[in-house]
Amino acid sequence: MEGDNLSKEHKPKFLHDELPKELQEFLSTLPIEKGWPVPHYYQYQGVWYNPIILEATLTCQKHFQANDTDILLVSIPKAGTTWLKSLAFALLNRERYPNIQTHPLVTNNPHALVPFLELDLYSDQHFLPKLQALSSPRLLSTHLPYISLPTSVKESTCKIIYVSRNPKDTFISYWHFANKMVQKTKEPISLEEAFQLFCRGVSPYGPFCEHVLAYWKASLERPEKVLFLSFEDMKMRPTFYLKELAKFIECPFSEEEEAQGMVDDILKLCSFDNMRNLEANKVGKIPLGMESNTYFRRGQVGDWKNYLTVEMVEHLNTITEKKLGEHGIKFSDFTE
């Protein structure tokens, strides 16, 4: 697959150029900004969307019916989504797949096992998924901000697990990811231009601070429904947070499981180094259309120090402190 002539089926679903006329008419009524890696973002419910993802979001909002037993994994892009998916899948299915050597995570990318609502299941409004046939609990994921979640999610007792990440690492990770998506079709966006857009809130599902804050408030108001996690905290204390995650989704580890080393087995299986070296995550594509290895670049804390200038760091720190600091949300700057 060389050159600029990528056929539609080879593109990630969220980079298709063809927009239905009805969607184009709707987009014409919305605020518009330059996008990355897509040409433009559109603002809906105060959130910036890729137009293809916005169409899927509208379909999801209209049709998705949450079950009380559902578990929904949520993050802004590049905040630890892949790791959270692997951990949650391994936790829920540890009795079903006791043999780590033949575990589905060994032969499948985590995104193929835990589908996104708006990126997978509702990406085609003409073919709605038949989710009621899935066994309970259904493990699903989304990048949608709290305001854009389907009403049934908010009104049900389904569980929401949100993972946040230092905005500097989130930005750097997405900048690499976005340029990887278009490397064969477009010029990459510069770090400086992408940074300015990110700081203005013009990023996928952004603004970043509003995305984080809404789930933080929801976790304080309904702690039995929303668990708010930090990527950095999970990296520092993986055993503790894996146990907390297990308790929250009501499948805590038994003393026997802990004695048998089940906690360590899951952490090892889902570790970045292990996942990155699996054949399933080095070759091929996931259902979204992206190459599997795109999701395993570095997975480190503090990688931003290799890219951002002192001025950039101060500027982004000022923004996050102003918008999140007064609510008690702090981001660790430790480096692995």
GROMACS .gro file of C-alpha atoms in nm:
model
  336
    1MET     CA    1   0.000   0.000   0.000
    2GLU     CA    2   0.216   0.281  -0.132
    3GLY     CA    3   0.166   0.644  -0.231
    4ASP     CA    4  -0.135   0.868  -0.184
    5ASN     CA    5  -0.406   0.649  -0.338
    6LEU     CA    6  -0.542   0.477  -0.029
    7SER     CA    7  -0.879   0.320  -0.098
    8LYS     CA    8  -1.156   0.385   0.149
    9GLU     CA    9  -1.147   0.038   0.301
   10HIS     CA   10  -0.781   0.083   0.396
   11LYS     CA   11  -0.834   0.412   0.578
   12PRO     CA   12  -0.917   0.435   0.947
   13LYS     CA   13  -1.293   0.472   0.978
   14PHE     CA   14  -1.259   0.821   1.121
   15LEU     CA   15  -1.059   0.953   0.820
   16HIS     CA   16  -1.308   0.891   0.538
   17ASP     CA   17  -1.336   1.190   0.307
   18GLU     CA   18  -1.691   1.130   0.183
   19LEU     CA   19  -1.958   1.295   0.396
   20PRO     CA   20  -2.332   1.233   0.347
   21LYS     CA   21  -2.526   1.537   0.226
   22GLU     CA   22  -2.744   1.538   0.538
   23LEU     CA   23  -2.436   1.544   0.759
   24GLN     CA   24  -2.281   1.822   0.552
   25GLU     CA   25  -2.595   2.032   0.601
   26PHE     CA   26  -2.586   1.974   0.976
   27LEU     CA   27  -2.216   2.056   0.997
   28SER     CA   28  -2.279   2.386   0.821
   29THR     CA   29  -2.474   2.502   1.128
   30LEU     CA   30  -2.190   2.430   1.374
   31PRO     CA   31  -1.877   2.624   1.477
   32ILE     CA   32  -1.575   2.508   1.276
   33GLU     CA   33  -1.198   2.503   1.341
   34LYS     CA   34  -0.891   2.362   1.170
   35GLY     CA   35  -0.850   1.997   1.265
   36TRP     CA   36  -0.567   1.751   1.308
   37PRO     CA   37  -0.531   1.508   1.139
   38VAL     CA   38  -0.864   1.576   0.964
   39PRO     CA   39  -0.911   1.910   0.782
   40HIS     CA   40  -1.174   2.043   1.023
   41TYR     CA   41  -1.335   1.989   1.361
   42TYR     CA   42  -1.691   2.086   1.442
   43GLN     CA   43  -1.821   2.191   1.782
   44TYR     CA   44  -2.125   2.008   1.914
   45GLN     CA   45  -2.240   2.028   2.276
   46GLY     CA   46  -1.928   2.234   2.346
   47VAL     CA   47  -1.703   1.952   2.221
   48TRP     CA   48  -1.478   1.940   1.911
   49TYR     CA   49  -1.548   1.646   1.682
   50ASN     CA   50  -1.411   1.492   1.367
   51PRO     CA   51  -1.720   1.497   1.137
   52ILE     CA   52  -1.725   1.119   1.089
   53ILE     CA   53  -1.707   1.063   1.463
   54LEU     CA   54  -1.977   1.325   1.520
   55GLU     CA   55  -2.212   1.136   1.288
   56ALA     CA   56  -2.142   0.813   1.479
   57THR     CA   57  -2.190   0.997   1.810
   58LEU     CA   58  -2.532   1.120   1.704
   59THR     CA   59  -2.628   0.766   1.601
   60CYS     CA   60  -2.500   0.627   1.931
   61GLN     CA   61  -2.688   0.889   2.133
   62LYS     CA   62  -3.008   0.801   1.951
   63HIS     CA   63  -2.991   0.423   1.959
   64PHE     CA   64  -2.766   0.289   2.237
   65GLN     CA   65  -2.952   0.145   2.535
   66ALA     CA   66  -2.734   0.078   2.837
   67ASN     CA   67  -2.793  -0.218   3.065
   68ASP     CA   68  -2.753  -0.176   3.440
   69THR     CA   69  -2.479  -0.439   3.428
   70ASP     CA   70  -2.274  -0.269   3.155
   71ILE     CA   71  -1.916  -0.158   3.219
   72LEU     CA   72  -1.807   0.142   3.015
   73LEU     CA   73  -1.438   0.233   2.988
   74VAL     CA   74  -1.383   0.602   2.915
   75SER     CA   75  -1.086   0.824   2.833
   76ILE     CA   76  -0.984   1.108   2.612
   77PRO     CA   77  -0.767   0.970   2.328
   78LYS     CA   78  -0.415   0.857   2.425
   79ALA     CA   79  -0.474   0.870   2.800
   80GLY     CA   80  -0.424   0.500   2.874
   81THR     CA   81  -0.719   0.352   2.686
   82THR     CA   82  -0.543   0.043   2.554
   83TRP     CA   83  -0.399  -0.052   2.893
   84LEU     CA   84  -0.732  -0.001   3.068
   85LYS     CA   85  -0.907  -0.218   2.810
   86SER     CA   86  -0.661  -0.502   2.856
   87LEU     CA   87  -0.677  -0.488   3.237
   88ALA     CA   88  -1.057  -0.478   3.248
   89PHE     CA   89  -1.093  -0.760   2.994
   90ALA     CA   90  -0.846  -0.980   3.181
   91LEU     CA   91  -1.020  -0.911   3.513
   92LEU     CA   92  -1.368  -0.992   3.391
   93ASN     CA   93  -1.262  -1.305   3.204
   94ARG     CA   94  -1.005  -1.454   3.440
   95GLU     CA   95  -1.218  -1.762   3.516
   96ARG     CA   96  -1.310  -1.811   3.152
   97TYR     CA   97  -0.948  -1.788   3.036
   98PRO     CA   98  -0.729  -1.916   3.321
   99ASN     CA   99  -0.442  -2.015   3.088
  100ILE     CA  100  -0.237  -1.703   3.019
  101GLN     CA  101  -0.058  -1.871   2.728
  102THR     CA  102  -0.383  -1.909   2.530
  103HIS     CA  103  -0.552  -1.592   2.654
  104PRO     CA  104  -0.740  -1.384   2.391
  105LEU     CA  105  -0.514  -1.089   2.474
  106VAL     CA  106  -0.223  -1.293   2.341
  107THR     CA  107  -0.380  -1.326   1.997
  108ASN     CA  108  -0.593  -1.009   1.976
  109ASN     CA  109  -0.534  -0.637   2.006
  110PRO     CA  110  -0.728  -0.505   2.311
  111HIS     CA  111  -0.933  -0.277   2.083
  112ALA     CA  112  -1.063  -0.582   1.900
  113LEU     CA  113  -1.187  -0.732   2.228
  114VAL     CA  114  -1.343  -0.419   2.380
  115PRO     CA  115  -1.522  -0.218   2.110
  116PHE     CA  116  -1.574   0.157   2.107
  117LEU     CA  117  -1.934   0.273   2.094
  118GLU     CA  118  -1.884   0.559   1.848
  119LEU     CA  119  -1.575   0.432   1.664
  120ASP     CA  120  -1.682   0.068   1.620
  121LEU     CA  121  -2.039  -0.018   1.700
  122TYR     CA  122  -2.220   0.291   1.572
  123SER     CA  123  -1.976   0.395   1.302
  124ASP     CA  124  -2.230   0.303   1.033
  125GLN     CA  125  -2.578   0.440   1.096
  126HIS     CA  126  -2.725   0.193   0.845
  127PHE     CA  127  -2.603  -0.117   1.031
  128LEU     CA  128  -2.686  -0.088   1.399
  129PRO     CA  129  -2.530  -0.349   1.630
  130LYS     CA  130  -2.743  -0.611   1.805
  131LEU     CA  131  -2.596  -0.564   2.151
  132GLN     CA  132  -2.875  -0.722   2.350
  133ALA     CA  133  -2.749  -1.065   2.247
  134LEU     CA  134  -2.416  -1.008   2.421
  135SER     CA  135  -2.359  -1.182   2.752
  136SER     CA  136  -2.362  -0.980   3.072
  137PRO     CA  137  -2.171  -0.783   3.182
  138ARG     CA  138  -2.102  -0.611   2.851
  139LEU     CA  139  -1.760  -0.447   2.843
  140LEU     CA  140  -1.762  -0.144   2.612
  141SER     CA  141  -1.559   0.172   2.568
  142THR     CA  142  -1.585   0.531   2.445
  143HIS     CA  143  -1.397   0.858   2.419
  144LEU     CA  144  -1.719   1.057   2.451
  145PRO     CA  145  -1.722   1.341   2.705
  146TYR     CA  146  -1.975   1.309   2.984
  147ILE     CA  147  -2.215   1.559   2.828
  148SER     CA  148  -2.234   1.353   2.509
  149LEU     CA  149  -2.298   1.014   2.667
  150PRO     CA  150  -2.627   0.852   2.564
  151THR     CA  151  -2.902   0.930   2.815
  152SER     CA  152  -2.942   0.563   2.903
  153VAL     CA  153  -2.582   0.551   3.027
  154LYS     CA  154  -2.640   0.836   3.271
  155GLU     CA  155  -2.977   0.708   3.391
  156SER     CA  156  -2.879   0.344   3.438
  157THR     CA  157  -2.664   0.198   3.715
  158CYS     CA  158  -2.401   0.082   3.469
  159LYS     CA  159  -2.040   0.130   3.578
  160ILE     CA  160  -1.813   0.395   3.424
  161ILE     CA  161  -1.435   0.370   3.461
  162TYR     CA  162  -1.249   0.683   3.356
  163VAL     CA  163  -0.873   0.708   3.316
  164SER     CA  164  -0.703   1.048   3.305
  165ARG     CA  165  -0.346   1.130   3.208
  166ASN     CA  166  -0.110   1.423   3.237
  167PRO     CA  167  -0.215   1.657   2.953
  168LYS     CA  168   0.145   1.702   2.839
  169ASP     CA  169   0.190   1.328   2.779
  170THR     CA  170  -0.163   1.302   2.638
  171PHE     CA  171  -0.081   1.573   2.385
  172ILE     CA  172   0.254   1.427   2.279
  173SER     CA  173   0.108   1.080   2.243
  174TYR     CA  174  -0.181   1.204   2.028
  175TRP     CA  175   0.050   1.421   1.816
  176HIS     CA  176   0.251   1.110   1.725
  177PHE     CA  177  -0.067   0.908   1.674
  178ALA     CA  178  -0.229   1.169   1.447
  179ASN     CA  179   0.078   1.199   1.226
  180LYS     CA  180   0.103   0.819   1.205
  181MET     CA  181  -0.255   0.806   1.077
  182VAL     CA  182  -0.185   1.033   0.781
  183GLN     CA  183   0.180   0.957   0.711
  184LYS     CA  184   0.108   0.821   0.361
  185THR     CA  185  -0.152   1.078   0.258
  186LYS     CA  186  -0.075   1.416   0.415
  187GLU     CA  187   0.200   1.632   0.553
  188PRO     CA  188   0.238   1.587   0.932
  189ILE     CA  189   0.121   1.868   1.156
  190SER     CA  190   0.403   2.044   1.335
  191LEU     CA  191   0.444   2.015   1.709
  192GLU     CA  192   0.401   2.390   1.749
  193GLU     CA  193   0.077   2.411   1.549
  194ALA     CA  194  -0.073   2.107   1.718
  195PHE     CA  195   0.023   2.247   2.060
  196GLN     CA  196  -0.154   2.576   1.994
  197LEU     CA  197  -0.471   2.395   1.888
  198PHE     CA  198  -0.456   2.164   2.191
  199CYS     CA  199  -0.414   2.456   2.432
  200ARG     CA  200  -0.717   2.624   2.277
  201GLY     CA  201  -0.916   2.307   2.337
  202VAL     CA  202  -0.935   2.218   1.968
  203SER     CA  203  -0.846   1.850   1.983
  204PRO     CA  204  -1.040   1.523   1.948
  205TYR     CA  205  -1.324   1.521   2.203
  206GLY     CA  206  -1.169   1.836   2.355
  207PRO     CA  207  -1.127   2.063   2.532
  208PHE     CA  208  -0.908   1.836   2.744
  209CYS     CA  209  -0.976   2.004   3.079
  210GLU     CA  210  -1.352   2.000   3.035
  211HIS     CA  211  -1.343   1.630   2.944
  212VAL     CA  212  -1.151   1.543   3.261
  213LEU     CA  213  -1.346   1.776   3.491
  214ALA     CA  214  -1.689   1.643   3.398
  215TYR     CA  215  -1.596   1.285   3.484
  216TRP     CA  216  -1.418   1.399   3.800
  217LYS     CA  217  -1.736   1.571   3.919
  218ALA     CA  218  -1.945   1.268   3.825
  219SER     CA  219  -1.713   1.044   4.030
  220LEU     CA  220  -1.762   1.268   4.334
  221GLU     CA  221  -2.140   1.282   4.291
  222ARG     CA  222  -2.186   0.910   4.217
  223PRO     CA  223  -1.878   0.719   4.339
  224GLU     CA  224  -2.066   0.390   4.314
  225LYS     CA  225  -2.115   0.452   3.941
  226VAL     CA  226  -1.802   0.640   3.825
  227LEU     CA  227  -1.446   0.540   3.913
  228PHE     CA  228  -1.187   0.807   3.830
  229LEU     CA  229  -0.834   0.673   3.777
  230SER     CA  230  -0.499   0.835   3.701
  231PHE     CA  231  -0.264   0.675   3.448
  232GLU     CA  232   0.036   0.797   3.648
  233ASP     CA  233  -0.098   0.657   3.976
  234MET     CA  234  -0.169   0.324   3.808
  235LYS     CA  235   0.186   0.308   3.676
  236MET     CA  236   0.328   0.378   4.023
  237ARG     CA  237   0.100   0.136   4.212
  238PRO     CA  238  -0.032  -0.116   3.960
  239THR     CA  239  -0.115  -0.389   4.212
  240PHE     CA  240  -0.319  -0.156   4.433
  241TYR     CA  241  -0.519  -0.008   4.146
  242LEU     CA  242  -0.582  -0.341   3.978
  243LYS     CA  243  -0.740  -0.460   4.303
  244GLU     CA  244  -0.942  -0.137   4.327
  245LEU     CA  245  -1.061  -0.185   3.972
  246ALA     CA  246  -1.164  -0.543   4.050
  247LYS     CA  247  -1.363  -0.428   4.354
  248PHE     CA  248  -1.537  -0.155   4.159
  249ILE     CA  249  -1.662  -0.389   3.888
  250GLU     CA  250  -1.769  -0.631   4.161
  251CYS     CA  251  -1.528  -0.913   4.089
  252PRO     CA  252  -1.267  -0.874   4.365
  253PHE     CA  253  -0.976  -1.113   4.392
  254SER     CA  254  -1.019  -1.394   4.641
  255GLU     CA  255  -0.745  -1.479   4.888
  256GLU     CA  256  -0.686  -1.798   4.692
  257GLU     CA  257  -0.644  -1.606   4.365
  258GLU     CA  258  -0.396  -1.369   4.524
  259ALA     CA  259  -0.202  -1.658   4.676
  260GLN     CA  260  -0.186  -1.824   4.334
  261GLY     CA  261  -0.034  -1.508   4.183
  262MET     CA  262  -0.336  -1.410   3.974
  263VAL     CA  263  -0.281  -1.037   4.028
  264ASP     CA  264   0.078  -1.055   3.910
  265ASP     CA  265  -0.019  -1.276   3.615
  266ILE     CA  266  -0.271  -1.021   3.490
  267LEU     CA  267  -0.031  -0.730   3.535
  268LYS     CA  268   0.239  -0.918   3.347
  269LEU     CA  269   0.001  -1.016   3.068
  270CYS     CA  270  -0.120  -0.655   3.030
  271SER     CA  271   0.217  -0.486   3.074
  272PHE     CA  272   0.325  -0.252   2.797
  273ASP     CA  273   0.640  -0.448   2.715
  274ASN     CA  274   0.453  -0.777   2.691
  275MET     CA  275   0.165  -0.636   2.486
  276ARG     CA  276   0.397  -0.451   2.247
  277ASN     CA  277   0.596  -0.767   2.171
  278LEU     CA  278   0.296  -0.985   2.094
  279GLU     CA  279   0.254  -1.068   1.727
  280ALA     CA  280  -0.111  -0.954   1.736
  281ASN     CA  281   0.004  -0.604   1.830
  282LYS     CA  282   0.290  -0.583   1.580
  283VAL     CA  283   0.116  -0.674   1.254
  284GLY     CA  284  -0.223  -0.633   1.094
  285LYS     CA  285  -0.505  -0.389   1.162
  286ILE     CA  286  -0.773  -0.357   1.427
  287PRO     CA  287  -1.144  -0.314   1.337
  288LEU     CA  288  -1.101   0.066   1.338
  289GLY     CA  289  -0.871   0.036   1.039
  290MET     CA  290  -0.558   0.144   1.225
  291GLU     CA  291  -0.241  -0.065   1.227
  292SER     CA  292  -0.216  -0.260   1.551
  293ASN     CA  293   0.132  -0.136   1.635
  294THR     CA  294   0.013   0.226   1.634
  295TYR     CA  295  -0.117   0.177   1.987
  296PHE     CA  296   0.216   0.074   2.137
  297ARG     CA  297   0.465   0.357   2.092
  298ARG     CA  298   0.623   0.414   2.437
  299GLY     CA  299   0.358   0.405   2.710
  300GLN     CA  300   0.581   0.601   2.947
  301VAL     CA  301   0.523   0.873   3.201
  302GLY     CA  302   0.710   1.196   3.131
  303ASP     CA  303   0.783   1.147   2.761
  304TRP     CA  304   0.672   1.509   2.709
  305LYS     CA  305   1.010   1.622   2.848
  306ASN     CA  306   1.169   1.504   2.524
  307TYR     CA  307   0.955   1.738   2.313
  308LEU     CA  308   0.810   2.041   2.490
  309THR     CA  309   0.999   2.363   2.551
  310VAL     CA  310   1.005   2.534   2.891
  311GLU     CA  311   0.763   2.794   2.758
  312MET     CA  312   0.522   2.527   2.632
  313VAL     CA  313   0.528   2.348   2.967
  314GLU     CA  314   0.461   2.669   3.159
  315HIS     CA  315   0.176   2.764   2.926
  316LEU     CA  316  -0.001   2.427   2.948
  317ASN     CA  317   0.057   2.405   3.324
  318THR     CA  318  -0.104   2.746   3.367
  319ILE     CA  319  -0.411   2.638   3.168
  320THR     CA  320  -0.463   2.313   3.357
  321GLU     CA  321  -0.401   2.471   3.697
  322LYS     CA  322  -0.654   2.745   3.625
  323LYS     CA  323  -0.924   2.508   3.503
  324LEU     CA  324  -0.861   2.199   3.715
  325GLY     CA  325  -0.646   2.295   4.013
  326GLU     CA  326  -0.926   2.453   4.214
  327HIS     CA  327  -1.120   2.127   4.184
  328GLY     CA  328  -0.836   1.928   4.337
  329ILE     CA  329  -0.720   1.767   4.013
  330LYS     CA  330  -0.341   1.747   3.996
  331PHE     CA  331  -0.116   1.572   3.745
  332SER     CA  332   0.210   1.410   3.845
  333ASP     CA  333   0.523   1.513   3.654
  334PHE     CA  334   0.741   1.220   3.760
  335THR     CA  335   0.941   1.056   3.484
  336GLU     CA  336   0.996   0.684   3.436
   0.00000   0.00000   0.00000
